[in-house]
Every structure is written in structure tokens, then in C-alpha cells.
């Protein structure tokens, strides 16, 4: 950076600082608190539940895409591991629902 460029950069920084309002700590707290109250009107969004089957399908599609685009092997391996984990969860959950109870007292 030349001296001229450095001086121009400093002048622009000074102009930027001059335009910004300098607030005290209490003013900052009041401003932030007021903004927090404005957010109370926002309706929270419920997260969408994604099934294990949907995750497996999405990861299979991602794997196909990464292989077509010649991604790095470690990136493809990561997606493969994620897909395999989703597959395990899919069948692990199904197995839990159908397994007999060993503590049955009847």
C-alpha cells in the first residue's frame, strides 16, 4: 500500500467514525433492550422434523452430485459416513419399536 493509499484509507476511516454516533454504556444497554422488546412480536417458527428415510434419500442425492462433480475423496467419504449413520438410525429406531420386552411381568 502506498503512502497516498494509506492516507486516503485513514481519511475514509475518520469520516466513518465521524458519522457514527458515540454512545455511553447506559445508552447502548437501553438501545439493545428496546430492540429486544421489538422482537417480542415475532412468531417463533417450529423446526421441521425430518425422518431418517428422508435424510438417507437426501444424502444419497448429495453423494451422487459430489461424485458427478469430482469432489475430493475425503468430502465424499464424509457424506458416505453421514448417510450410513442416518441409515443406522433408521433401522435402529425400527428395531426398537418391534423388539420384545424382556421385563414383561404378565
Short mmCIF file of C-alpha atoms in Angstrom, two decimals:
data_model
loop_
_atom_site.label_atom_id
_atom_site.label_comp_id
_atom_site.label_asym_id
_atom_site.label_seq_id
_atom_site.Cartn_x
_atom_site.Cartn_y
_atom_site.Cartn_z
CA UNK A 1 0.00 0.00 0.00
CA UNK A 2 1.43 3.33 -1.00
CA UNK A 3 1.54 6.33 1.32
CA UNK A 4 -1.19 8.03 -0.69
CA UNK A 5 -3.45 4.98 -0.42
CA UNK A 6 -2.76 4.71 3.32
CA UNK A 7 -3.61 8.38 3.87
CA UNK A 8 -6.80 8.01 1.83
CA UNK A 9 -7.76 4.92 3.87
CA UNK A 10 -7.18 6.81 7.15
CA UNK A 11 -9.24 9.76 5.91
CA UNK A 12 -12.12 7.44 4.98
CA UNK A 13 -11.91 5.75 8.39
CA UNK A 14 -12.01 9.14 10.12
CA UNK A 15 -15.07 10.14 8.07
CA UNK A 16 -16.75 6.86 9.00
CA UNK A 17 -16.07 7.43 12.70
CA UNK A 18 -17.38 10.98 12.50
CA UNK A 19 -20.69 9.74 11.08
CA UNK A 20 -21.18 7.11 13.81
CA UNK A 21 -22.90 8.12 16.99
CA UNK A 22 -20.84 7.59 20.13
CA UNK A 23 -22.99 6.09 22.89
CA UNK A 24 -22.38 5.67 26.58
CA UNK A 25 -22.69 2.22 28.16
CA UNK A 26 -26.16 3.04 29.51
CA UNK A 27 -27.33 4.26 26.09
CA UNK A 28 -26.09 1.05 24.49
CA UNK A 29 -27.96 -1.03 27.07
CA UNK A 30 -31.16 0.97 26.53
CA UNK A 31 -30.87 0.62 22.76
CA UNK A 32 -30.33 -3.13 22.90
CA UNK A 33 -33.12 -3.60 25.46
CA UNK A 34 -35.51 -1.64 23.25
CA UNK A 35 -34.58 -3.81 20.26
CA UNK A 36 -35.20 -6.97 22.32
CA UNK A 37 -38.74 -5.80 23.07
CA UNK A 38 -39.36 -5.22 19.36
CA UNK A 39 -38.61 -8.90 18.74
CA UNK A 40 -41.47 -10.00 21.03
CA UNK A 41 -43.94 -9.62 18.15
CA UNK A 42 -42.17 -12.29 16.10
CA UNK A 43 -43.88 -15.67 16.00
CA UNK A 44 -41.41 -18.50 16.65
CA UNK A 45 -41.04 -20.97 13.81
CA UNK A 46 -41.36 -24.64 14.68
CA UNK A 47 -38.49 -26.71 13.33
CA UNK A 48 -39.42 -29.16 10.61
CA UNK A 49 -39.00 -32.80 11.61
CA UNK A 50 -37.03 -34.77 9.02
CA UNK A 51 -37.37 -38.54 9.07
CA UNK A 52 -34.40 -40.87 8.87
CA UNK A 53 -35.64 -42.06 5.47
CA UNK A 54 -35.72 -38.50 4.14
CA UNK A 55 -32.20 -37.90 5.45
CA UNK A 56 -30.90 -41.05 3.77
CA UNK A 57 -32.53 -40.06 0.47
CA UNK A 58 -31.12 -36.51 0.66
CA UNK A 59 -27.62 -37.79 1.46
CA UNK A 60 -27.81 -40.31 -1.41
CA UNK A 61 -28.67 -37.45 -3.76
CA UNK A 62 -25.80 -35.39 -2.32
CA UNK A 63 -23.40 -38.29 -2.81
CA UNK A 64 -24.41 -38.68 -6.45
CA UNK A 65 -23.93 -34.97 -7.03
CA UNK A 66 -20.49 -34.86 -5.37
CA UNK A 67 -19.32 -37.86 -7.37
CA UNK A 68 -20.54 -36.28 -10.64
CA UNK A 69 -18.71 -33.05 -9.78
CA UNK A 70 -15.48 -34.89 -8.87
CA UNK A 71 -15.29 -33.72 -5.27
CA UNK A 72 -12.33 -34.67 -3.13
CA UNK A 73 -12.43 -38.23 -1.77
CA UNK A 74 -12.47 -37.05 1.85
CA UNK A 75 -15.57 -34.95 1.15
CA UNK A 76 -17.34 -37.91 -0.43
CA UNK A 77 -16.31 -40.12 2.49
CA UNK A 78 -17.83 -37.64 4.94
CA UNK A 79 -21.18 -37.74 3.14
CA UNK A 80 -20.98 -41.53 2.98
CA UNK A 81 -20.43 -41.73 6.73
CA UNK A 82 -23.34 -39.36 7.37
CA UNK A 83 -25.60 -41.40 5.06
CA UNK A 84 -24.55 -44.63 6.79
CA UNK A 85 -25.26 -43.10 10.20
CA UNK A 86 -28.72 -41.97 9.08
CA UNK A 87 -29.33 -45.48 7.74
CA UNK A 88 -28.30 -46.99 11.10
CA UNK A 89 -30.63 -44.62 12.93
CA UNK A 90 -33.46 -45.53 10.57
CA UNK A 91 -33.16 -49.23 11.27
CA UNK A 92 -32.17 -48.82 14.91
CA UNK A 93 -35.39 -46.92 15.57
CA UNK A 94 -37.47 -49.54 13.75
CA UNK A 95 -35.77 -52.34 15.69
CA UNK A 96 -36.53 -50.62 19.00
CA UNK A 97 -40.22 -50.40 18.13
CA UNK A 98 -40.50 -54.10 17.29
CA UNK A 99 -38.23 -55.63 19.94
CA UNK A 100 -39.96 -57.69 22.64
CA UNK A 101 -39.92 -56.51 26.23
CA UNK A 102 -37.79 -58.74 28.42
CA UNK A 103 -39.22 -57.27 31.61
CA UNK A 104 -42.73 -58.37 30.83
CA UNK A 105 -44.38 -59.43 34.12
CA UNK A 106 -47.58 -60.97 32.67
#
